[in-house]
Short mmCIF file of C-alpha atoms in Angstrom, two decimals:
data_model
loop_
_atom_site.label_atom_id
_atom_site.label_comp_id
_atom_site.label_asym_id
_atom_site.label_seq_id
_atom_site.Cartn_x
_atom_site.Cartn_y
_atom_site.Cartn_z
CA UNK A 1 0.00 0.00 0.00
CA UNK A 2 1.49 3.35 -1.05
CA UNK A 3 1.00 6.18 1.43
CA UNK A 4 0.21 9.61 -0.02
CA UNK A 5 -0.15 12.88 1.85
CA UNK A 6 -2.88 15.17 0.52
CA UNK A 7 -2.86 18.66 2.01
CA UNK A 8 -6.14 20.54 2.08
CA UNK A 9 -8.06 17.34 1.51
CA UNK A 10 -11.20 18.58 3.27
CA UNK A 11 -11.56 21.44 0.82
CA UNK A 12 -13.22 21.58 -2.57
CA UNK A 13 -10.57 20.21 -4.95
CA UNK A 14 -8.90 18.18 -2.22
CA UNK A 15 -12.01 16.22 -1.23
CA UNK A 16 -12.82 15.56 -4.89
CA UNK A 17 -9.26 14.38 -5.47
CA UNK A 18 -9.47 12.00 -2.52
CA UNK A 19 -12.73 10.56 -3.85
CA UNK A 20 -11.15 10.13 -7.27
CA UNK A 21 -8.05 8.42 -5.90
CA UNK A 22 -9.90 6.06 -3.58
CA UNK A 23 -12.19 5.06 -6.45
CA UNK A 24 -9.44 4.47 -9.01
CA UNK A 25 -6.33 3.36 -7.07
CA UNK A 26 -6.99 0.36 -4.79
CA UNK A 27 -3.38 0.20 -3.54
CA UNK A 28 -3.21 3.75 -2.18
CA UNK A 29 -3.69 4.92 1.42
CA UNK A 30 -4.34 8.65 1.82
CA UNK A 31 -3.28 10.76 4.78
CA UNK A 32 -5.36 13.92 4.65
CA UNK A 33 -3.90 16.96 6.44
CA UNK A 34 -6.33 19.87 6.75
CA UNK A 35 -6.73 22.67 9.28
CA UNK A 36 -10.51 22.86 8.69
CA UNK A 37 -10.58 26.59 8.15
CA UNK A 38 -13.74 28.19 6.74
CA UNK A 39 -13.62 26.42 3.35
CA UNK A 40 -12.66 22.97 4.66
CA UNK A 41 -15.27 20.69 6.15
CA UNK A 42 -15.58 17.09 7.26
CA UNK A 43 -18.96 17.16 5.51
CA UNK A 44 -16.97 17.15 2.26
CA UNK A 45 -15.58 13.74 3.23
CA UNK A 46 -18.85 11.99 4.06
CA UNK A 47 -19.48 8.79 2.13
CA UNK A 48 -15.95 8.31 0.79
CA UNK A 49 -15.35 5.18 -1.29
CA UNK A 50 -13.37 2.65 0.80
CA UNK A 51 -12.91 5.02 3.77
CA UNK A 52 -10.56 2.64 5.60
CA UNK A 53 -7.85 3.79 3.18
CA UNK A 54 -8.30 7.39 4.31
CA UNK A 55 -6.81 8.87 7.49
CA UNK A 56 -7.79 12.40 8.46
CA UNK A 57 -5.42 14.59 10.48
CA UNK A 58 -6.49 18.04 11.61
CA UNK A 59 -3.45 20.28 11.49
CA UNK A 60 -1.56 23.14 9.91
CA UNK A 61 0.83 22.66 6.98
CA UNK A 62 3.01 25.36 8.61
CA UNK A 63 3.53 23.11 11.66
CA UNK A 64 6.99 21.70 10.89
CA UNK A 65 6.95 19.20 13.75
CA UNK A 66 3.57 17.78 12.72
CA UNK A 67 4.52 17.50 9.06
CA UNK A 68 7.77 15.71 9.95
CA UNK A 69 5.88 13.33 12.20
CA UNK A 70 3.35 12.43 9.50
CA UNK A 71 6.00 11.83 6.85
CA UNK A 72 7.81 9.35 9.09
CA UNK A 73 4.83 7.72 10.78
CA UNK A 74 3.03 6.93 7.54
CA UNK A 75 6.10 6.50 5.29
CA UNK A 76 4.81 9.11 2.85
CA UNK A 77 6.24 8.75 -0.65
CA UNK A 78 4.17 11.39 -2.45
CA UNK A 79 2.70 14.73 -1.46
CA UNK A 80 -0.21 16.29 -3.35
CA UNK A 81 -0.19 19.87 -2.12
CA UNK A 82 -3.65 21.41 -2.43
CA UNK A 83 -3.91 23.35 0.82
CA UNK A 84 -4.25 27.04 0.01
CA UNK A 85 -6.12 30.21 0.65
CA UNK A 86 -7.71 30.67 -2.76
CA UNK A 87 -10.39 33.35 -2.86
CA UNK A 88 -9.28 36.60 -4.51
CA UNK A 89 -11.89 38.72 -2.72
CA UNK A 90 -10.72 37.44 0.66
CA UNK A 91 -7.11 38.20 -0.27
CA UNK A 92 -8.11 41.80 -0.97
CA UNK A 93 -9.70 42.12 2.48
CA UNK A 94 -7.05 40.16 4.39
CA UNK A 95 -3.81 39.19 2.60
CA UNK A 96 -1.88 38.00 5.68
CA UNK A 97 -3.52 34.55 5.73
CA UNK A 98 -2.55 34.06 2.09
CA UNK A 99 1.10 34.79 2.81
CA UNK A 100 1.12 32.41 5.77
CA UNK A 101 -0.63 29.46 4.14
CA UNK A 102 0.44 29.73 0.53
CA UNK A 103 4.07 30.77 1.03
CA UNK A 104 5.14 29.77 4.54
CA UNK A 105 3.06 26.58 4.43
CA UNK A 106 4.54 25.50 1.11
CA UNK A 107 8.05 26.26 2.37
CA UNK A 108 7.42 24.14 5.47
CA UNK A 109 6.32 21.17 3.38
CA UNK A 110 9.27 21.50 1.02
CA UNK A 111 11.75 21.59 3.86
CA UNK A 112 10.18 18.53 5.45
CA UNK A 113 10.19 16.36 2.32
CA UNK A 114 13.71 17.51 1.43
CA UNK A 115 15.03 16.31 4.77
CA UNK A 116 13.05 13.06 4.74
CA UNK A 117 13.32 12.00 1.10
CA UNK A 118 16.72 13.36 0.09
CA UNK A 119 18.71 12.95 3.30
CA UNK A 120 17.19 9.81 4.83
CA UNK A 121 16.46 8.23 1.42
CA UNK A 122 13.61 5.89 2.46
CA UNK A 123 12.49 5.48 -1.18
CA UNK A 124 13.97 5.34 -4.64
CA UNK A 125 13.96 8.62 -6.53
CA UNK A 126 11.38 7.29 -8.98
CA UNK A 127 8.92 6.62 -6.13
CA UNK A 128 8.80 10.14 -4.68
CA UNK A 129 7.03 13.22 -5.97
CA UNK A 130 5.96 16.58 -4.56
CA UNK A 131 3.08 17.83 -6.68
CA UNK A 132 2.07 21.46 -6.25
CA UNK A 133 -1.36 22.62 -7.42
CA UNK A 134 -1.39 26.26 -8.49
CA UNK A 135 -3.47 28.63 -10.60
CA UNK A 136 -3.44 30.32 -13.99
CA UNK A 137 -3.89 33.63 -12.14
CA UNK A 138 -0.11 33.79 -11.57
CA UNK A 139 0.20 34.80 -15.23
CA UNK A 140 -1.86 37.95 -14.76
CA UNK A 141 -4.45 39.07 -17.26
CA UNK A 142 -4.88 38.84 -21.04
CA UNK A 143 -6.05 41.44 -23.52
CA UNK A 144 -8.74 40.29 -25.99
CA UNK A 145 -6.22 39.68 -28.78
CA UNK A 146 -3.55 37.99 -26.64
CA UNK A 147 -2.76 34.28 -27.11
CA UNK A 148 -3.58 31.91 -24.21
CA UNK A 149 -1.24 31.40 -21.29
CA UNK A 150 1.42 28.75 -21.85
CA UNK A 151 3.83 27.21 -19.38
CA UNK A 152 6.45 29.80 -20.43
CA UNK A 153 4.24 32.88 -20.01
CA UNK A 154 5.99 35.34 -17.63
CA UNK A 155 4.41 35.65 -14.22
CA UNK A 156 2.51 38.91 -13.56
CA UNK A 157 0.14 38.38 -10.59
CA UNK A 158 -2.33 41.16 -9.83
CA UNK A 159 -3.87 40.19 -6.47
CA UNK A 160 -2.44 39.17 -3.08
CA UNK A 161 -3.83 35.68 -3.77
CA UNK A 162 -2.12 35.22 -7.14
CA UNK A 163 1.08 36.83 -5.85
CA UNK A 164 1.23 34.35 -2.97
CA UNK A 165 0.66 31.43 -5.35
CA UNK A 166 3.34 32.75 -7.70
CA UNK A 167 5.78 32.85 -4.80
CA UNK A 168 4.95 29.28 -3.83
CA UNK A 169 5.41 28.12 -7.44
CA UNK A 170 8.88 29.66 -7.48
CA UNK A 171 9.78 27.96 -4.20
CA UNK A 172 8.73 24.55 -5.51
CA UNK A 173 10.68 25.04 -8.72
CA UNK A 174 13.73 26.25 -6.78
CA UNK A 175 13.75 23.14 -4.59
CA UNK A 176 13.95 21.05 -7.74
CA UNK A 177 16.71 23.14 -9.31
CA UNK A 178 18.74 23.56 -6.11
CA UNK A 179 18.26 20.28 -4.27
CA UNK A 180 17.06 17.90 -6.97
CA UNK A 181 13.68 17.37 -5.30
CA UNK A 182 11.31 15.52 -7.67
CA UNK A 183 8.45 17.95 -8.21
CA UNK A 184 5.69 18.81 -10.64
CA UNK A 185 3.44 21.86 -10.83
CA UNK A 186 0.02 22.40 -12.34
CA UNK A 187 -1.43 25.82 -13.09
CA UNK A 188 -5.14 25.21 -13.45
CA UNK A 189 -7.99 27.39 -14.58
CA UNK A 190 -11.16 28.09 -12.57
CA UNK A 191 -12.53 24.87 -11.08
CA UNK A 192 -16.20 24.14 -10.44
CA UNK A 193 -18.27 21.16 -9.36
CA UNK A 194 -19.54 19.40 -6.21
CA UNK A 195 -18.41 20.46 -2.72
CA UNK A 196 -17.23 23.95 -3.73
CA UNK A 197 -17.61 26.48 -0.94
CA UNK A 198 -20.48 28.77 -2.00
CA UNK A 199 -18.53 32.03 -1.97
CA UNK A 200 -17.22 31.23 -5.47
CA UNK A 201 -19.12 32.33 -8.56
CA UNK A 202 -20.82 29.15 -9.76
CA UNK A 203 -22.13 27.70 -6.47
CA UNK A 204 -23.08 31.18 -5.26
CA UNK A 205 -25.16 31.78 -8.38
CA UNK A 206 -26.78 28.34 -8.23
CA UNK A 207 -27.84 28.71 -4.61
CA UNK A 208 -28.92 32.33 -4.88
CA UNK A 209 -30.96 31.72 -8.03
CA UNK A 210 -32.58 28.58 -6.65
CA UNK A 211 -33.71 30.58 -3.60
CA UNK A 212 -34.80 33.70 -5.45
CA UNK A 213 -31.96 35.89 -4.22
CA UNK A 214 -30.14 38.46 -6.33
CA UNK A 215 -27.26 37.32 -8.54
CA UNK A 216 -24.45 39.87 -8.03
CA UNK A 217 -22.14 40.12 -11.04
CA UNK A 218 -19.03 42.26 -10.87
CA UNK A 219 -18.96 45.16 -13.34
CA UNK A 220 -20.26 44.40 -16.81
CA UNK A 221 -19.83 40.64 -16.36
CA UNK A 222 -17.66 40.35 -19.46
CA UNK A 223 -14.63 39.03 -17.61
CA UNK A 224 -13.48 35.84 -19.34
CA UNK A 225 -12.40 32.69 -17.55
CA UNK A 226 -11.58 29.15 -18.57
CA UNK A 227 -13.74 26.74 -16.53
CA UNK A 228 -12.49 23.29 -15.53
CA UNK A 229 -14.78 20.62 -14.07
CA UNK A 230 -13.17 19.42 -10.86
CA UNK A 231 -13.20 15.68 -11.70
CA UNK A 232 -11.32 16.41 -14.92
CA UNK A 233 -8.77 18.32 -12.87
CA UNK A 234 -8.34 15.44 -10.41
CA UNK A 235 -7.67 13.04 -13.27
CA UNK A 236 -5.07 15.43 -14.71
CA UNK A 237 -3.26 15.75 -11.38
CA UNK A 238 -2.91 12.00 -10.99
CA UNK A 239 -1.78 11.54 -14.60
CA UNK A 240 1.00 14.03 -13.97
CA UNK A 241 2.02 12.52 -10.63
CA UNK A 242 2.31 9.07 -12.21
CA UNK A 243 3.63 9.93 -15.65
CA UNK A 244 4.67 13.58 -15.78
CA UNK A 245 8.33 14.50 -15.98
CA UNK A 246 9.96 15.70 -12.78
CA UNK A 247 10.61 19.42 -12.70
CA UNK A 248 7.90 20.20 -15.26
CA UNK A 249 4.92 22.55 -15.14
CA UNK A 250 1.65 21.70 -16.90
CA UNK A 251 -1.28 24.01 -17.58
CA UNK A 252 -4.65 22.34 -16.96
CA UNK A 253 -7.83 23.90 -18.34
CA UNK A 254 -11.35 23.12 -19.44
CA UNK A 255 -10.88 24.24 -23.03
CA UNK A 256 -13.61 26.89 -22.93
CA UNK A 257 -13.63 30.64 -22.28
CA UNK A 258 -17.10 32.12 -21.71
CA UNK A 259 -17.74 35.44 -20.02
CA UNK A 260 -18.90 35.40 -16.42
CA UNK A 261 -22.25 36.75 -17.58
CA UNK A 262 -22.62 33.83 -20.00
CA UNK A 263 -21.86 31.35 -17.21
CA UNK A 264 -24.51 32.90 -14.96
CA UNK A 265 -27.11 33.01 -17.72
CA UNK A 266 -26.41 29.35 -18.54
CA UNK A 267 -26.97 28.44 -14.88
CA UNK A 268 -30.27 30.35 -14.98
CA UNK A 269 -31.36 28.47 -18.10
CA UNK A 270 -30.53 25.11 -16.49
CA UNK A 271 -32.52 26.03 -13.37
CA UNK A 272 -35.46 27.16 -15.53
CA UNK A 273 -35.48 23.70 -17.13
CA UNK A 274 -34.80 21.70 -13.95
CA UNK A 275 -37.58 23.39 -11.97
CA UNK A 276 -40.28 24.62 -14.36
CA UNK A 277 -42.64 25.45 -11.47
CA UNK A 278 -40.14 27.73 -9.72
CA UNK A 279 -41.68 31.11 -8.82
CA UNK A 280 -38.41 32.76 -9.91
CA UNK A 281 -38.55 31.86 -13.61
CA UNK A 282 -36.89 33.30 -15.56
CA UNK A 283 -34.01 33.18 -13.09
CA UNK A 284 -32.07 35.56 -15.31
CA UNK A 285 -34.21 38.40 -13.96
CA UNK A 286 -32.37 38.03 -10.63
CA UNK A 287 -29.07 39.27 -12.14
CA UNK A 288 -27.73 42.50 -10.61
CA UNK A 289 -24.51 44.18 -11.77
CA UNK A 290 -22.47 45.46 -8.83
CA UNK A 291 -19.28 47.47 -8.39
CA UNK A 292 -16.26 45.54 -9.64
CA UNK A 293 -13.55 44.39 -7.25
CA UNK A 294 -10.10 46.08 -7.20
CA UNK A 295 -7.48 44.58 -9.53
CA UNK A 296 -10.00 42.29 -11.25
CA UNK A 297 -8.24 40.50 -14.11
CA UNK A 298 -10.17 40.81 -17.35
CA UNK A 299 -9.37 37.56 -19.15
CA UNK A 300 -7.75 34.19 -18.52
CA UNK A 301 -7.19 31.51 -21.15
CA UNK A 302 -4.87 28.53 -20.86
CA UNK A 303 -3.23 26.50 -23.58
CA UNK A 304 -3.44 22.79 -22.63
CA UNK A 305 -1.51 21.46 -25.62
CA UNK A 306 1.50 20.44 -23.50
CA UNK A 307 -0.38 18.07 -21.18
CA UNK A 308 -2.47 16.81 -24.09
CA UNK A 309 0.59 15.96 -26.17
CA UNK A 310 2.80 14.66 -23.34
CA UNK A 311 0.25 12.68 -21.32
CA UNK A 312 -2.81 12.32 -23.54
CA UNK A 313 -5.05 14.20 -21.12
CA UNK A 314 -7.90 16.47 -22.08
CA UNK A 315 -11.11 17.41 -20.26
CA UNK A 316 -14.11 15.12 -20.61
CA UNK A 317 -16.78 17.62 -19.54
CA UNK A 318 -17.93 20.54 -21.65
CA UNK A 319 -19.10 23.64 -19.82
CA UNK A 320 -22.73 22.70 -20.53
CA UNK A 321 -22.47 19.12 -19.25
CA UNK A 322 -20.32 20.14 -16.28
CA UNK A 323 -22.70 22.91 -15.24
CA UNK A 324 -25.67 20.57 -15.52
CA UNK A 325 -23.97 18.03 -13.25
CA UNK A 326 -23.03 20.81 -10.83
CA UNK A 327 -26.51 22.33 -10.65
CA UNK A 328 -28.05 18.89 -10.10
CA UNK A 329 -25.57 18.14 -7.30
CA UNK A 330 -26.27 21.36 -5.39
CA UNK A 331 -30.02 20.97 -5.72
CA UNK A 332 -29.79 17.35 -4.55
CA UNK A 333 -27.66 18.05 -1.46
CA UNK A 334 -29.55 20.50 0.78
CA UNK A 335 -28.09 18.97 3.98
CA UNK A 336 -24.54 19.76 2.82
CA UNK A 337 -25.55 23.29 1.90
CA UNK A 338 -27.23 23.86 5.28
CA UNK A 339 -24.16 22.62 7.14
CA UNK A 340 -21.79 24.79 5.10
CA UNK A 341 -23.91 27.90 5.62
CA UNK A 342 -23.63 27.46 9.38
CA UNK A 343 -19.83 27.24 9.49
CA UNK A 344 -16.90 29.56 9.29
CA UNK A 345 -18.63 32.94 9.33
CA UNK A 346 -20.12 32.40 5.90
CA UNK A 347 -23.03 34.77 6.40
CA UNK A 348 -20.75 37.47 7.83
CA UNK A 349 -18.47 37.18 4.80
CA UNK A 350 -21.34 37.48 2.35
CA UNK A 351 -22.54 40.57 4.21
CA UNK A 352 -19.06 42.10 4.15
CA UNK A 353 -18.32 41.41 0.50
CA UNK A 354 -21.66 41.93 -1.25
CA UNK A 355 -24.11 43.97 0.79
CA UNK A 356 -22.39 47.31 0.44
CA UNK A 357 -21.45 47.01 -3.22
CA UNK A 358 -23.23 49.63 -5.29
CA UNK A 359 -25.40 48.62 -8.22
CA UNK A 360 -23.99 49.34 -11.67
CA UNK A 361 -26.55 50.62 -14.16
#
């Protein structure tokens, strides 16, 4: 049984990755290290496939002693590093947590695996891998005529969140170049799907629309993002960990670039069809344009040709099929939604971020 450490495994992408791995890799045992901050929840881990191969540890990735203990106790041969503060709006209001988790936490993990894997040498070099999950936001923003981001696009982060992720990317790459640590990095586009904390655009719009609440859209809503269904992302991560070349970076995207307004209108159309007796039809009438956030990048687009050519991976879900699956999941899981709404100051955050934003005519 191979022992893998997943950081942030009670969060959105992390819990989906754990489900994917337990369902597809019968010889893997997962140690899940998560601090259970506002976006992490044990409710995300309910009903795991083969739960006896999953061990949950509540703790901080910046706790050097704890990380060292886990590496040795469980003989960890791979680390999938997903723990991160990831919401741009929250980084605008409070950047300190992003520096601590995304930079100091990543440094702590790197130091620990360097000492364990490279000095003590409990495994062959081919058996170890530190995989770091990052974001396309490190590349900055694109003008309408610009080509998509590639793995060689210069970094130009525009928010405290993306700056902290850029710093962590550089640390991971440096530990490969300086110490020979086997690493890989993925810069992914916007994820969506089940178990996403409902401060992010897609779950927020689904839940607000389904309950007849306003749908706040920043500015004109013509910001462009590439949207990646979370299960496709999980598959890409594991492909890279198993078959990707050490030291390499791979962009992972959903191969679509709608505007935010298009995404929200598509969600409204799906809800109109899923619940034809809803008193809020057409749900599109709930849309309200609000004051844009500071430093809001206008366009992201990622070129996935490298991972497609090197590893044969490409997304299975289109935006339409992925959104349909996502809407159906949120509508079918009211208990999860109720539990999430009660935790981590969610209501206070929504009040802080949205209530006082002026309406844009």
